[in-house]
């Protein structure tokens, strides 16, 4: 019997085979774009695949955010057949063939609302060249505001959508999913929070991936210390 396991979300042990190792444990949620392989029973049919969280009751502070690690090829969000390789532009314009949507339900999954779309909220803000340069399959930290659902019980859906046919789209990885519950300070602003100036600096890649310590390779990084974040060249 055909079993298109690669065409839906499944738990996968992280590896460095054409991808970046997860920074959050050993497992990750993985999905492959559809393609035809008769030996494995795979087809290139269109995909609309969901991962749905259990019910989550949000605080009333309107400051909560959904955070997760995402590995996706921004370049392949669009139809690559329309890409001019000599000019590195989508000469005929951009046609979305693959995206990830964050969906929220207030009625236990009966109805859903899209609150974030990779194509609309990330890729559309990049130039053609920036989309091309972001095809190196690295983990990035994504944040989605849940302020509109303060005090409500919700389910969150990760919806992978891909147009069928050919080799449209790309594989994606989702990991380290969490809802941030910021602690309330003495005031509503950052002035009410005191920074620990004695804490060691934390370092991140420019894509927001936390490093285990001070970078050993020269390059540009984000440094967070004493409540302030700045770009540094090491």
mmCIF file with all atom_site columns, C-alpha atoms in Angstrom:
data_model
loop_
_atom_site.group_PDB
_atom_site.id
_atom_site.type_symbol
_atom_site.label_atom_id
_atom_site.label_alt_id
_atom_site.label_comp_id
_atom_site.label_asym_id
_atom_site.label_entity_id
_atom_site.label_seq_id
_atom_site.pdbx_PDB_ins_code
_atom_site.Cartn_x
_atom_site.Cartn_y
_atom_site.Cartn_z
_atom_site.occupancy
_atom_site.B_iso_or_equiv
_atom_site.pdbx_formal_charge
_atom_site.auth_seq_id
_atom_site.auth_comp_id
_atom_site.auth_asym_id
_atom_site.auth_atom_id
_atom_site.pdbx_PDB_model_num
ATOM 1   C CA . UNK A 1 1   ? 0.000   0.000  0.000   1.00 0.00 ? 1   UNK A CA 1
ATOM 2   C CA . UNK A 1 2   ? 1.287   3.486  -0.844  1.00 0.00 ? 2   UNK A CA 1
ATOM 3   C CA . UNK A 1 3   ? 2.304   5.391  2.248   1.00 0.00 ? 3   UNK A CA 1
ATOM 4   C CA . UNK A 1 4   ? 3.202   9.031  1.599   1.00 0.00 ? 4   UNK A CA 1
ATOM 5   C CA . UNK A 1 5   ? 4.927   9.619  4.920   1.00 0.00 ? 5   UNK A CA 1
ATOM 6   C CA . UNK A 1 6   ? 7.215   12.254 3.400   1.00 0.00 ? 6   UNK A CA 1
ATOM 7   C CA . UNK A 1 7   ? 4.210   14.239 2.240   1.00 0.00 ? 7   UNK A CA 1
ATOM 8   C CA . UNK A 1 8   ? 2.937   15.053 5.714   1.00 0.00 ? 8   UNK A CA 1
ATOM 9   C CA . UNK A 1 9   ? 4.405   16.142 9.051   1.00 0.00 ? 9   UNK A CA 1
ATOM 10  C CA . UNK A 1 10  ? 6.254   13.536 11.075  1.00 0.00 ? 10  UNK A CA 1
ATOM 11  C CA . UNK A 1 11  ? 8.772   13.350 13.905  1.00 0.00 ? 11  UNK A CA 1
ATOM 12  C CA . UNK A 1 12  ? 12.296  13.065 12.534  1.00 0.00 ? 12  UNK A CA 1
ATOM 13  C CA . UNK A 1 13  ? 15.724  12.726 14.124  1.00 0.00 ? 13  UNK A CA 1
ATOM 14  C CA . UNK A 1 14  ? 17.686  15.845 13.250  1.00 0.00 ? 14  UNK A CA 1
ATOM 15  C CA . UNK A 1 15  ? 20.646  15.396 10.910  1.00 0.00 ? 15  UNK A CA 1
ATOM 16  C CA . UNK A 1 16  ? 23.038  17.575 8.926   1.00 0.00 ? 16  UNK A CA 1
ATOM 17  C CA . UNK A 1 17  ? 22.058  16.044 5.576   1.00 0.00 ? 17  UNK A CA 1
ATOM 18  C CA . UNK A 1 18  ? 21.229  19.119 3.481   1.00 0.00 ? 18  UNK A CA 1
ATOM 19  C CA . UNK A 1 19  ? 19.929  20.854 6.600   1.00 0.00 ? 19  UNK A CA 1
ATOM 20  C CA . UNK A 1 20  ? 21.010  22.450 9.853   1.00 0.00 ? 20  UNK A CA 1
ATOM 21  C CA . UNK A 1 21  ? 20.938  20.456 13.076  1.00 0.00 ? 21  UNK A CA 1
ATOM 22  C CA . UNK A 1 22  ? 18.225  21.533 15.476  1.00 0.00 ? 22  UNK A CA 1
ATOM 23  C CA . UNK A 1 23  ? 19.339  23.406 18.588  1.00 0.00 ? 23  UNK A CA 1
ATOM 24  C CA . UNK A 1 24  ? 16.444  21.979 20.605  1.00 0.00 ? 24  UNK A CA 1
ATOM 25  C CA . UNK A 1 25  ? 16.918  18.315 21.460  1.00 0.00 ? 25  UNK A CA 1
ATOM 26  C CA . UNK A 1 26  ? 17.268  15.463 18.968  1.00 0.00 ? 26  UNK A CA 1
ATOM 27  C CA . UNK A 1 27  ? 13.855  15.422 17.281  1.00 0.00 ? 27  UNK A CA 1
ATOM 28  C CA . UNK A 1 28  ? 12.063  17.879 15.007  1.00 0.00 ? 28  UNK A CA 1
ATOM 29  C CA . UNK A 1 29  ? 8.870   18.055 12.961  1.00 0.00 ? 29  UNK A CA 1
ATOM 30  C CA . UNK A 1 30  ? 9.702   17.534 9.287   1.00 0.00 ? 30  UNK A CA 1
ATOM 31  C CA . UNK A 1 31  ? 7.743   17.625 6.033   1.00 0.00 ? 31  UNK A CA 1
ATOM 32  C CA . UNK A 1 32  ? 8.944   16.997 2.471   1.00 0.00 ? 32  UNK A CA 1
ATOM 33  C CA . UNK A 1 33  ? 7.528   18.566 -0.664  1.00 0.00 ? 33  UNK A CA 1
ATOM 34  C CA . UNK A 1 34  ? 5.569   16.199 -2.865  1.00 0.00 ? 34  UNK A CA 1
ATOM 35  C CA . UNK A 1 35  ? 7.307   14.463 -5.738  1.00 0.00 ? 35  UNK A CA 1
ATOM 36  C CA . UNK A 1 36  ? 6.703   11.352 -7.790  1.00 0.00 ? 36  UNK A CA 1
ATOM 37  C CA . UNK A 1 37  ? 8.498   8.143  -6.820  1.00 0.00 ? 37  UNK A CA 1
ATOM 38  C CA . UNK A 1 38  ? 6.673   4.938  -7.676  1.00 0.00 ? 38  UNK A CA 1
ATOM 39  C CA . UNK A 1 39  ? 9.048   2.774  -5.610  1.00 0.00 ? 39  UNK A CA 1
ATOM 40  C CA . UNK A 1 40  ? 8.044   4.614  -2.444  1.00 0.00 ? 40  UNK A CA 1
ATOM 41  C CA . UNK A 1 41  ? 4.446   5.321  -3.388  1.00 0.00 ? 41  UNK A CA 1
ATOM 42  C CA . UNK A 1 42  ? 5.002   9.064  -3.493  1.00 0.00 ? 42  UNK A CA 1
ATOM 43  C CA . UNK A 1 43  ? 3.102   11.533 -5.656  1.00 0.00 ? 43  UNK A CA 1
ATOM 44  C CA . UNK A 1 44  ? 3.476   15.219 -6.490  1.00 0.00 ? 44  UNK A CA 1
ATOM 45  C CA . UNK A 1 45  ? -0.103  16.025 -5.469  1.00 0.00 ? 45  UNK A CA 1
ATOM 46  C CA . UNK A 1 46  ? -0.895  19.352 -3.801  1.00 0.00 ? 46  UNK A CA 1
ATOM 47  C CA . UNK A 1 47  ? -0.366  19.407 -0.033  1.00 0.00 ? 47  UNK A CA 1
ATOM 48  C CA . UNK A 1 48  ? -2.379  20.971 2.791   1.00 0.00 ? 48  UNK A CA 1
ATOM 49  C CA . UNK A 1 49  ? -0.864  19.403 5.897   1.00 0.00 ? 49  UNK A CA 1
ATOM 50  C CA . UNK A 1 50  ? -1.544  20.429 9.498   1.00 0.00 ? 50  UNK A CA 1
ATOM 51  C CA . UNK A 1 51  ? 0.094   20.068 12.916  1.00 0.00 ? 51  UNK A CA 1
ATOM 52  C CA . UNK A 1 52  ? -2.241  21.189 15.705  1.00 0.00 ? 52  UNK A CA 1
ATOM 53  C CA . UNK A 1 53  ? -1.327  21.917 19.325  1.00 0.00 ? 53  UNK A CA 1
ATOM 54  C CA . UNK A 1 54  ? -3.422  20.912 22.328  1.00 0.00 ? 54  UNK A CA 1
ATOM 55  C CA . UNK A 1 55  ? -5.638  23.653 23.771  1.00 0.00 ? 55  UNK A CA 1
ATOM 56  C CA . UNK A 1 56  ? -3.673  26.518 25.349  1.00 0.00 ? 56  UNK A CA 1
ATOM 57  C CA . UNK A 1 57  ? -5.137  29.125 27.733  1.00 0.00 ? 57  UNK A CA 1
ATOM 58  C CA . UNK A 1 58  ? -3.413  32.476 27.231  1.00 0.00 ? 58  UNK A CA 1
ATOM 59  C CA . UNK A 1 59  ? -2.820  35.158 29.851  1.00 0.00 ? 59  UNK A CA 1
ATOM 60  C CA . UNK A 1 60  ? -4.655  38.487 29.793  1.00 0.00 ? 60  UNK A CA 1
ATOM 61  C CA . UNK A 1 61  ? -1.536  40.652 29.422  1.00 0.00 ? 61  UNK A CA 1
ATOM 62  C CA . UNK A 1 62  ? -1.654  40.845 25.592  1.00 0.00 ? 62  UNK A CA 1
ATOM 63  C CA . UNK A 1 63  ? 2.112   40.303 25.488  1.00 0.00 ? 63  UNK A CA 1
ATOM 64  C CA . UNK A 1 64  ? 2.247   36.618 24.681  1.00 0.00 ? 64  UNK A CA 1
ATOM 65  C CA . UNK A 1 65  ? 3.900   35.426 21.504  1.00 0.00 ? 65  UNK A CA 1
ATOM 66  C CA . UNK A 1 66  ? 4.215   32.131 19.706  1.00 0.00 ? 66  UNK A CA 1
ATOM 67  C CA . UNK A 1 67  ? 7.883   31.328 19.081  1.00 0.00 ? 67  UNK A CA 1
ATOM 68  C CA . UNK A 1 68  ? 9.311   28.510 16.998  1.00 0.00 ? 68  UNK A CA 1
ATOM 69  C CA . UNK A 1 69  ? 12.325  27.506 14.953  1.00 0.00 ? 69  UNK A CA 1
ATOM 70  C CA . UNK A 1 70  ? 11.695  27.237 11.228  1.00 0.00 ? 70  UNK A CA 1
ATOM 71  C CA . UNK A 1 71  ? 13.866  25.868 8.478   1.00 0.00 ? 71  UNK A CA 1
ATOM 72  C CA . UNK A 1 72  ? 12.481  26.747 5.052   1.00 0.00 ? 72  UNK A CA 1
ATOM 73  C CA . UNK A 1 73  ? 13.873  27.799 1.690   1.00 0.00 ? 73  UNK A CA 1
ATOM 74  C CA . UNK A 1 74  ? 12.489  31.299 1.088   1.00 0.00 ? 74  UNK A CA 1
ATOM 75  C CA . UNK A 1 75  ? 13.563  31.096 -2.547  1.00 0.00 ? 75  UNK A CA 1
ATOM 76  C CA . UNK A 1 76  ? 11.316  28.085 -3.222  1.00 0.00 ? 76  UNK A CA 1
ATOM 77  C CA . UNK A 1 77  ? 8.271   29.751 -1.703  1.00 0.00 ? 77  UNK A CA 1
ATOM 78  C CA . UNK A 1 78  ? 7.895   31.155 -5.228  1.00 0.00 ? 78  UNK A CA 1
ATOM 79  C CA . UNK A 1 79  ? 7.754   29.503 -8.639  1.00 0.00 ? 79  UNK A CA 1
ATOM 80  C CA . UNK A 1 80  ? 11.404  29.045 -9.640  1.00 0.00 ? 80  UNK A CA 1
ATOM 81  C CA . UNK A 1 81  ? 10.418  28.588 -13.279 1.00 0.00 ? 81  UNK A CA 1
ATOM 82  C CA . UNK A 1 82  ? 9.872   32.361 -13.288 1.00 0.00 ? 82  UNK A CA 1
ATOM 83  C CA . UNK A 1 83  ? 13.380  33.108 -11.975 1.00 0.00 ? 83  UNK A CA 1
ATOM 84  C CA . UNK A 1 84  ? 15.951  34.771 -14.231 1.00 0.00 ? 84  UNK A CA 1
ATOM 85  C CA . UNK A 1 85  ? 19.212  33.150 -13.136 1.00 0.00 ? 85  UNK A CA 1
ATOM 86  C CA . UNK A 1 86  ? 21.398  35.678 -14.949 1.00 0.00 ? 86  UNK A CA 1
ATOM 87  C CA . UNK A 1 87  ? 19.774  38.687 -13.260 1.00 0.00 ? 87  UNK A CA 1
ATOM 88  C CA . UNK A 1 88  ? 18.831  36.848 -10.038 1.00 0.00 ? 88  UNK A CA 1
ATOM 89  C CA . UNK A 1 89  ? 15.281  38.169 -10.160 1.00 0.00 ? 89  UNK A CA 1
ATOM 90  C CA . UNK A 1 90  ? 11.807  36.737 -10.644 1.00 0.00 ? 90  UNK A CA 1
ATOM 91  C CA . UNK A 1 91  ? 11.533  38.303 -14.075 1.00 0.00 ? 91  UNK A CA 1
ATOM 92  C CA . UNK A 1 92  ? 7.849   37.455 -14.546 1.00 0.00 ? 92  UNK A CA 1
ATOM 93  C CA . UNK A 1 93  ? 6.911   38.376 -10.974 1.00 0.00 ? 93  UNK A CA 1
ATOM 94  C CA . UNK A 1 94  ? 6.443   36.189 -7.933  1.00 0.00 ? 94  UNK A CA 1
ATOM 95  C CA . UNK A 1 95  ? 3.937   33.345 -7.808  1.00 0.00 ? 95  UNK A CA 1
ATOM 96  C CA . UNK A 1 96  ? 3.538   31.703 -4.401  1.00 0.00 ? 96  UNK A CA 1
ATOM 97  C CA . UNK A 1 97  ? 3.640   27.909 -4.703  1.00 0.00 ? 97  UNK A CA 1
ATOM 98  C CA . UNK A 1 98  ? 4.514   26.964 -1.108  1.00 0.00 ? 98  UNK A CA 1
ATOM 99  C CA . UNK A 1 99  ? 4.116   28.541 2.317   1.00 0.00 ? 99  UNK A CA 1
ATOM 100 C CA . UNK A 1 100 ? 3.628   27.926 6.007   1.00 0.00 ? 100 UNK A CA 1
ATOM 101 C CA . UNK A 1 101 ? 0.629   29.469 7.748   1.00 0.00 ? 101 UNK A CA 1
ATOM 102 C CA . UNK A 1 102 ? 0.021   29.840 11.473  1.00 0.00 ? 102 UNK A CA 1
ATOM 103 C CA . UNK A 1 103 ? -3.658  29.276 12.196  1.00 0.00 ? 103 UNK A CA 1
ATOM 104 C CA . UNK A 1 104 ? -5.557  29.937 15.454  1.00 0.00 ? 104 UNK A CA 1
ATOM 105 C CA . UNK A 1 105 ? -8.883  28.468 16.556  1.00 0.00 ? 105 UNK A CA 1
ATOM 106 C CA . UNK A 1 106 ? -11.024 29.710 19.458  1.00 0.00 ? 106 UNK A CA 1
ATOM 107 C CA . UNK A 1 107 ? -13.662 26.972 19.098  1.00 0.00 ? 107 UNK A CA 1
ATOM 108 C CA . UNK A 1 108 ? -11.651 23.761 19.484  1.00 0.00 ? 108 UNK A CA 1
ATOM 109 C CA . UNK A 1 109 ? -10.829 23.541 15.781  1.00 0.00 ? 109 UNK A CA 1
ATOM 110 C CA . UNK A 1 110 ? -14.276 24.159 14.306  1.00 0.00 ? 110 UNK A CA 1
ATOM 111 C CA . UNK A 1 111 ? -13.058 27.341 12.589  1.00 0.00 ? 111 UNK A CA 1
ATOM 112 C CA . UNK A 1 112 ? -9.613  28.802 12.027  1.00 0.00 ? 112 UNK A CA 1
ATOM 113 C CA . UNK A 1 113 ? -8.040  32.196 11.347  1.00 0.00 ? 113 UNK A CA 1
ATOM 114 C CA . UNK A 1 114 ? -4.643  32.762 9.701   1.00 0.00 ? 114 UNK A CA 1
ATOM 115 C CA . UNK A 1 115 ? -2.477  35.039 11.888  1.00 0.00 ? 115 UNK A CA 1
ATOM 116 C CA . UNK A 1 116 ? 0.881   34.604 10.096  1.00 0.00 ? 116 UNK A CA 1
ATOM 117 C CA . UNK A 1 117 ? 1.981   33.542 6.635   1.00 0.00 ? 117 UNK A CA 1
ATOM 118 C CA . UNK A 1 118 ? 5.606   32.867 5.649   1.00 0.00 ? 118 UNK A CA 1
ATOM 119 C CA . UNK A 1 119 ? 5.030   34.194 2.133   1.00 0.00 ? 119 UNK A CA 1
ATOM 120 C CA . UNK A 1 120 ? 3.173   37.347 3.208   1.00 0.00 ? 120 UNK A CA 1
ATOM 121 C CA . UNK A 1 121 ? 4.888   38.204 6.502   1.00 0.00 ? 121 UNK A CA 1
ATOM 122 C CA . UNK A 1 122 ? 8.496   37.245 5.744   1.00 0.00 ? 122 UNK A CA 1
ATOM 123 C CA . UNK A 1 123 ? 9.306   36.570 2.089   1.00 0.00 ? 123 UNK A CA 1
ATOM 124 C CA . UNK A 1 124 ? 7.276   39.424 0.606   1.00 0.00 ? 124 UNK A CA 1
ATOM 125 C CA . UNK A 1 125 ? 9.417   41.878 2.602   1.00 0.00 ? 125 UNK A CA 1
ATOM 126 C CA . UNK A 1 126 ? 12.633  40.576 1.034   1.00 0.00 ? 126 UNK A CA 1
ATOM 127 C CA . UNK A 1 127 ? 14.124  41.452 -2.334  1.00 0.00 ? 127 UNK A CA 1
ATOM 128 C CA . UNK A 1 128 ? 14.455  38.772 -5.003  1.00 0.00 ? 128 UNK A CA 1
ATOM 129 C CA . UNK A 1 129 ? 18.161  38.515 -4.244  1.00 0.00 ? 129 UNK A CA 1
ATOM 130 C CA . UNK A 1 130 ? 17.523  38.207 -0.506  1.00 0.00 ? 130 UNK A CA 1
ATOM 131 C CA . UNK A 1 131 ? 15.097  35.346 -1.154  1.00 0.00 ? 131 UNK A CA 1
ATOM 132 C CA . UNK A 1 132 ? 17.749  33.685 -3.320  1.00 0.00 ? 132 UNK A CA 1
ATOM 133 C CA . UNK A 1 133 ? 20.426  34.173 -0.647  1.00 0.00 ? 133 UNK A CA 1
ATOM 134 C CA . UNK A 1 134 ? 18.100  32.641 1.996   1.00 0.00 ? 134 UNK A CA 1
ATOM 135 C CA . UNK A 1 135 ? 18.041  29.275 0.224   1.00 0.00 ? 135 UNK A CA 1
ATOM 136 C CA . UNK A 1 136 ? 20.753  27.787 2.457   1.00 0.00 ? 136 UNK A CA 1
ATOM 137 C CA . UNK A 1 137 ? 18.326  25.922 4.752   1.00 0.00 ? 137 UNK A CA 1
ATOM 138 C CA . UNK A 1 138 ? 19.241  27.401 8.115   1.00 0.00 ? 138 UNK A CA 1
ATOM 139 C CA . UNK A 1 139 ? 17.129  27.548 11.260  1.00 0.00 ? 139 UNK A CA 1
ATOM 140 C CA . UNK A 1 140 ? 15.505  30.903 11.960  1.00 0.00 ? 140 UNK A CA 1
ATOM 141 C CA . UNK A 1 141 ? 13.531  32.043 15.003  1.00 0.00 ? 141 UNK A CA 1
ATOM 142 C CA . UNK A 1 142 ? 9.999   33.179 14.158  1.00 0.00 ? 142 UNK A CA 1
ATOM 143 C CA . UNK A 1 143 ? 7.653   35.107 16.447  1.00 0.00 ? 143 UNK A CA 1
ATOM 144 C CA . UNK A 1 144 ? 3.905   35.557 16.064  1.00 0.00 ? 144 UNK A CA 1
ATOM 145 C CA . UNK A 1 145 ? 1.893   37.888 18.301  1.00 0.00 ? 145 UNK A CA 1
ATOM 146 C CA . UNK A 1 146 ? -1.051  36.312 20.112  1.00 0.00 ? 146 UNK A CA 1
ATOM 147 C CA . UNK A 1 147 ? -2.233  39.616 21.597  1.00 0.00 ? 147 UNK A CA 1
ATOM 148 C CA . UNK A 1 148 ? -5.655  39.355 19.926  1.00 0.00 ? 148 UNK A CA 1
ATOM 149 C CA . UNK A 1 149 ? -6.329  36.140 21.862  1.00 0.00 ? 149 UNK A CA 1
ATOM 150 C CA . UNK A 1 150 ? -5.437  37.346 25.370  1.00 0.00 ? 150 UNK A CA 1
ATOM 151 C CA . UNK A 1 151 ? -7.325  35.428 28.040  1.00 0.00 ? 151 UNK A CA 1
ATOM 152 C CA . UNK A 1 152 ? -8.747  32.940 25.548  1.00 0.00 ? 152 UNK A CA 1
ATOM 153 C CA . UNK A 1 153 ? -8.283  29.201 25.141  1.00 0.00 ? 153 UNK A CA 1
ATOM 154 C CA . UNK A 1 154 ? -6.960  28.439 21.678  1.00 0.00 ? 154 UNK A CA 1
ATOM 155 C CA . UNK A 1 155 ? -5.458  25.771 19.477  1.00 0.00 ? 155 UNK A CA 1
ATOM 156 C CA . UNK A 1 156 ? -2.598  26.676 17.135  1.00 0.00 ? 156 UNK A CA 1
ATOM 157 C CA . UNK A 1 157 ? -2.156  25.045 13.750  1.00 0.00 ? 157 UNK A CA 1
ATOM 158 C CA . UNK A 1 158 ? 0.999   24.847 11.626  1.00 0.00 ? 158 UNK A CA 1
ATOM 159 C CA . UNK A 1 159 ? -0.367  24.585 8.088   1.00 0.00 ? 159 UNK A CA 1
ATOM 160 C CA . UNK A 1 160 ? 1.969   23.590 5.250   1.00 0.00 ? 160 UNK A CA 1
ATOM 161 C CA . UNK A 1 161 ? 0.451   24.491 1.867   1.00 0.00 ? 161 UNK A CA 1
ATOM 162 C CA . UNK A 1 162 ? 2.009   23.531 -1.480  1.00 0.00 ? 162 UNK A CA 1
ATOM 163 C CA . UNK A 1 163 ? 0.792   23.732 -5.050  1.00 0.00 ? 163 UNK A CA 1
ATOM 164 C CA . UNK A 1 164 ? 0.948   20.335 -6.745  1.00 0.00 ? 164 UNK A CA 1
ATOM 165 C CA . UNK A 1 165 ? 3.111   19.347 -9.697  1.00 0.00 ? 165 UNK A CA 1
ATOM 166 C CA . UNK A 1 166 ? 6.780   19.296 -10.620 1.00 0.00 ? 166 UNK A CA 1
ATOM 167 C CA . UNK A 1 167 ? 9.241   20.147 -7.891  1.00 0.00 ? 167 UNK A CA 1
ATOM 168 C CA . UNK A 1 168 ? 7.371   23.145 -6.532  1.00 0.00 ? 168 UNK A CA 1
ATOM 169 C CA . UNK A 1 169 ? 8.048   24.115 -2.944  1.00 0.00 ? 169 UNK A CA 1
ATOM 170 C CA . UNK A 1 170 ? 10.510  22.891 -0.361  1.00 0.00 ? 170 UNK A CA 1
ATOM 171 C CA . UNK A 1 171 ? 10.906  20.769 2.724   1.00 0.00 ? 171 UNK A CA 1
ATOM 172 C CA . UNK A 1 172 ? 10.380  22.457 6.083   1.00 0.00 ? 172 UNK A CA 1
ATOM 173 C CA . UNK A 1 173 ? 11.329  21.837 9.702   1.00 0.00 ? 173 UNK A CA 1
ATOM 174 C CA . UNK A 1 174 ? 9.518   23.180 12.768  1.00 0.00 ? 174 UNK A CA 1
ATOM 175 C CA . UNK A 1 175 ? 10.931  22.809 16.267  1.00 0.00 ? 175 UNK A CA 1
ATOM 176 C CA . UNK A 1 176 ? 11.189  24.455 19.721  1.00 0.00 ? 176 UNK A CA 1
ATOM 177 C CA . UNK A 1 177 ? 7.548   25.545 19.696  1.00 0.00 ? 177 UNK A CA 1
ATOM 178 C CA . UNK A 1 178 ? 6.557   27.563 22.744  1.00 0.00 ? 178 UNK A CA 1
ATOM 179 C CA . UNK A 1 179 ? 4.242   30.330 23.877  1.00 0.00 ? 179 UNK A CA 1
ATOM 180 C CA . UNK A 1 180 ? 6.139   33.030 25.717  1.00 0.00 ? 180 UNK A CA 1
ATOM 181 C CA . UNK A 1 181 ? 4.442   34.242 28.908  1.00 0.00 ? 181 UNK A CA 1
ATOM 182 C CA . UNK A 1 182 ? 6.321   37.484 29.773  1.00 0.00 ? 182 UNK A CA 1
ATOM 183 C CA . UNK A 1 183 ? 6.381   38.211 33.485  1.00 0.00 ? 183 UNK A CA 1
ATOM 184 C CA . UNK A 1 184 ? 4.716   41.469 34.469  1.00 0.00 ? 184 UNK A CA 1
ATOM 185 C CA . UNK A 1 185 ? 7.112   44.182 35.666  1.00 0.00 ? 185 UNK A CA 1
ATOM 186 C CA . UNK A 1 186 ? 6.355   46.994 38.103  1.00 0.00 ? 186 UNK A CA 1
ATOM 187 C CA . UNK A 1 187 ? 5.265   49.136 35.163  1.00 0.00 ? 187 UNK A CA 1
ATOM 188 C CA . UNK A 1 188 ? 3.907   48.455 31.692  1.00 0.00 ? 188 UNK A CA 1
ATOM 189 C CA . UNK A 1 189 ? 7.167   49.479 30.020  1.00 0.00 ? 189 UNK A CA 1
ATOM 190 C CA . UNK A 1 190 ? 10.746  48.256 29.885  1.00 0.00 ? 190 UNK A CA 1
ATOM 191 C CA . UNK A 1 191 ? 11.722  50.844 32.507  1.00 0.00 ? 191 UNK A CA 1
ATOM 192 C CA . UNK A 1 192 ? 10.155  48.616 35.144  1.00 0.00 ? 192 UNK A CA 1
ATOM 193 C CA . UNK A 1 193 ? 12.541  45.745 34.396  1.00 0.00 ? 193 UNK A CA 1
ATOM 194 C CA . UNK A 1 194 ? 16.083  45.799 35.748  1.00 0.00 ? 194 UNK A CA 1
ATOM 195 C CA . UNK A 1 195 ? 18.750  44.158 33.646  1.00 0.00 ? 195 UNK A CA 1
ATOM 196 C CA . UNK A 1 196 ? 21.338  41.834 35.143  1.00 0.00 ? 196 UNK A CA 1
ATOM 197 C CA . UNK A 1 197 ? 24.496  43.630 34.051  1.00 0.00 ? 197 UNK A CA 1
ATOM 198 C CA . UNK A 1 198 ? 26.684  40.885 35.568  1.00 0.00 ? 198 UNK A CA 1
ATOM 199 C CA . UNK A 1 199 ? 25.218  38.150 33.395  1.00 0.00 ? 199 UNK A CA 1
ATOM 200 C CA . UNK A 1 200 ? 27.498  36.841 30.601  1.00 0.00 ? 200 UNK A CA 1
ATOM 201 C CA . UNK A 1 201 ? 26.790  37.937 27.040  1.00 0.00 ? 201 UNK A CA 1
ATOM 202 C CA . UNK A 1 202 ? 24.649  35.713 24.838  1.00 0.00 ? 202 UNK A CA 1
ATOM 203 C CA . UNK A 1 203 ? 25.365  35.378 21.134  1.00 0.00 ? 203 UNK A CA 1
ATOM 204 C CA . UNK A 1 204 ? 23.051  34.697 18.223  1.00 0.00 ? 204 UNK A CA 1
ATOM 205 C CA . UNK A 1 205 ? 23.418  34.425 14.482  1.00 0.00 ? 205 UNK A CA 1
ATOM 206 C CA . UNK A 1 206 ? 21.893  37.282 12.486  1.00 0.00 ? 206 UNK A CA 1
ATOM 207 C CA . UNK A 1 207 ? 18.955  34.911 11.814  1.00 0.00 ? 207 UNK A CA 1
ATOM 208 C CA . UNK A 1 208 ? 18.296  34.696 15.555  1.00 0.00 ? 208 UNK A CA 1
ATOM 209 C CA . UNK A 1 209 ? 19.709  31.225 16.303  1.00 0.00 ? 209 UNK A CA 1
ATOM 210 C CA . UNK A 1 210 ? 21.232  31.096 19.803  1.00 0.00 ? 210 UNK A CA 1
ATOM 211 C CA . UNK A 1 211 ? 24.869  29.941 20.011  1.00 0.00 ? 211 UNK A CA 1
ATOM 212 C CA . UNK A 1 212 ? 26.233  27.862 22.872  1.00 0.00 ? 212 UNK A CA 1
ATOM 213 C CA . UNK A 1 213 ? 28.917  30.411 23.697  1.00 0.00 ? 213 UNK A CA 1
ATOM 214 C CA . UNK A 1 214 ? 31.091  33.113 22.180  1.00 0.00 ? 214 UNK A CA 1
ATOM 215 C CA . UNK A 1 215 ? 31.503  32.429 18.425  1.00 0.00 ? 215 UNK A CA 1
ATOM 216 C CA . UNK A 1 216 ? 34.771  30.798 17.418  1.00 0.00 ? 216 UNK A CA 1
ATOM 217 C CA . UNK A 1 217 ? 34.583  31.911 13.785  1.00 0.00 ? 217 UNK A CA 1
ATOM 218 C CA . UNK A 1 218 ? 34.955  35.481 12.607  1.00 0.00 ? 218 UNK A CA 1
ATOM 219 C CA . UNK A 1 219 ? 31.780  37.120 11.411  1.00 0.00 ? 219 UNK A CA 1
ATOM 220 C CA . UNK A 1 220 ? 28.845  39.355 12.318  1.00 0.00 ? 220 UNK A CA 1
ATOM 221 C CA . UNK A 1 221 ? 26.668  38.254 15.252  1.00 0.00 ? 221 UNK A CA 1
ATOM 222 C CA . UNK A 1 222 ? 23.973  39.592 17.575  1.00 0.00 ? 222 UNK A CA 1
ATOM 223 C CA . UNK A 1 223 ? 25.112  40.077 21.182  1.00 0.00 ? 223 UNK A CA 1
ATOM 224 C CA . UNK A 1 224 ? 22.668  40.364 24.095  1.00 0.00 ? 224 UNK A CA 1
ATOM 225 C CA . UNK A 1 225 ? 23.976  41.652 27.434  1.00 0.00 ? 225 UNK A CA 1
ATOM 226 C CA . UNK A 1 226 ? 22.534  43.729 30.208  1.00 0.00 ? 226 UNK A CA 1
ATOM 227 C CA . UNK A 1 227 ? 19.114  43.843 28.605  1.00 0.00 ? 227 UNK A CA 1
ATOM 228 C CA . UNK A 1 228 ? 20.463  45.366 25.366  1.00 0.00 ? 228 UNK A CA 1
ATOM 229 C CA . UNK A 1 229 ? 20.975  43.702 22.001  1.00 0.00 ? 229 UNK A CA 1
ATOM 230 C CA . UNK A 1 230 ? 23.480  44.938 19.440  1.00 0.00 ? 230 UNK A CA 1
ATOM 231 C CA . UNK A 1 231 ? 25.207  43.749 16.304  1.00 0.00 ? 231 UNK A CA 1
ATOM 232 C CA . UNK A 1 232 ? 28.899  42.970 16.743  1.00 0.00 ? 232 UNK A CA 1
ATOM 233 C CA . UNK A 1 233 ? 31.736  41.928 14.451  1.00 0.00 ? 233 UNK A CA 1
ATOM 234 C CA . UNK A 1 234 ? 34.049  39.327 15.970  1.00 0.00 ? 234 UNK A CA 1
#
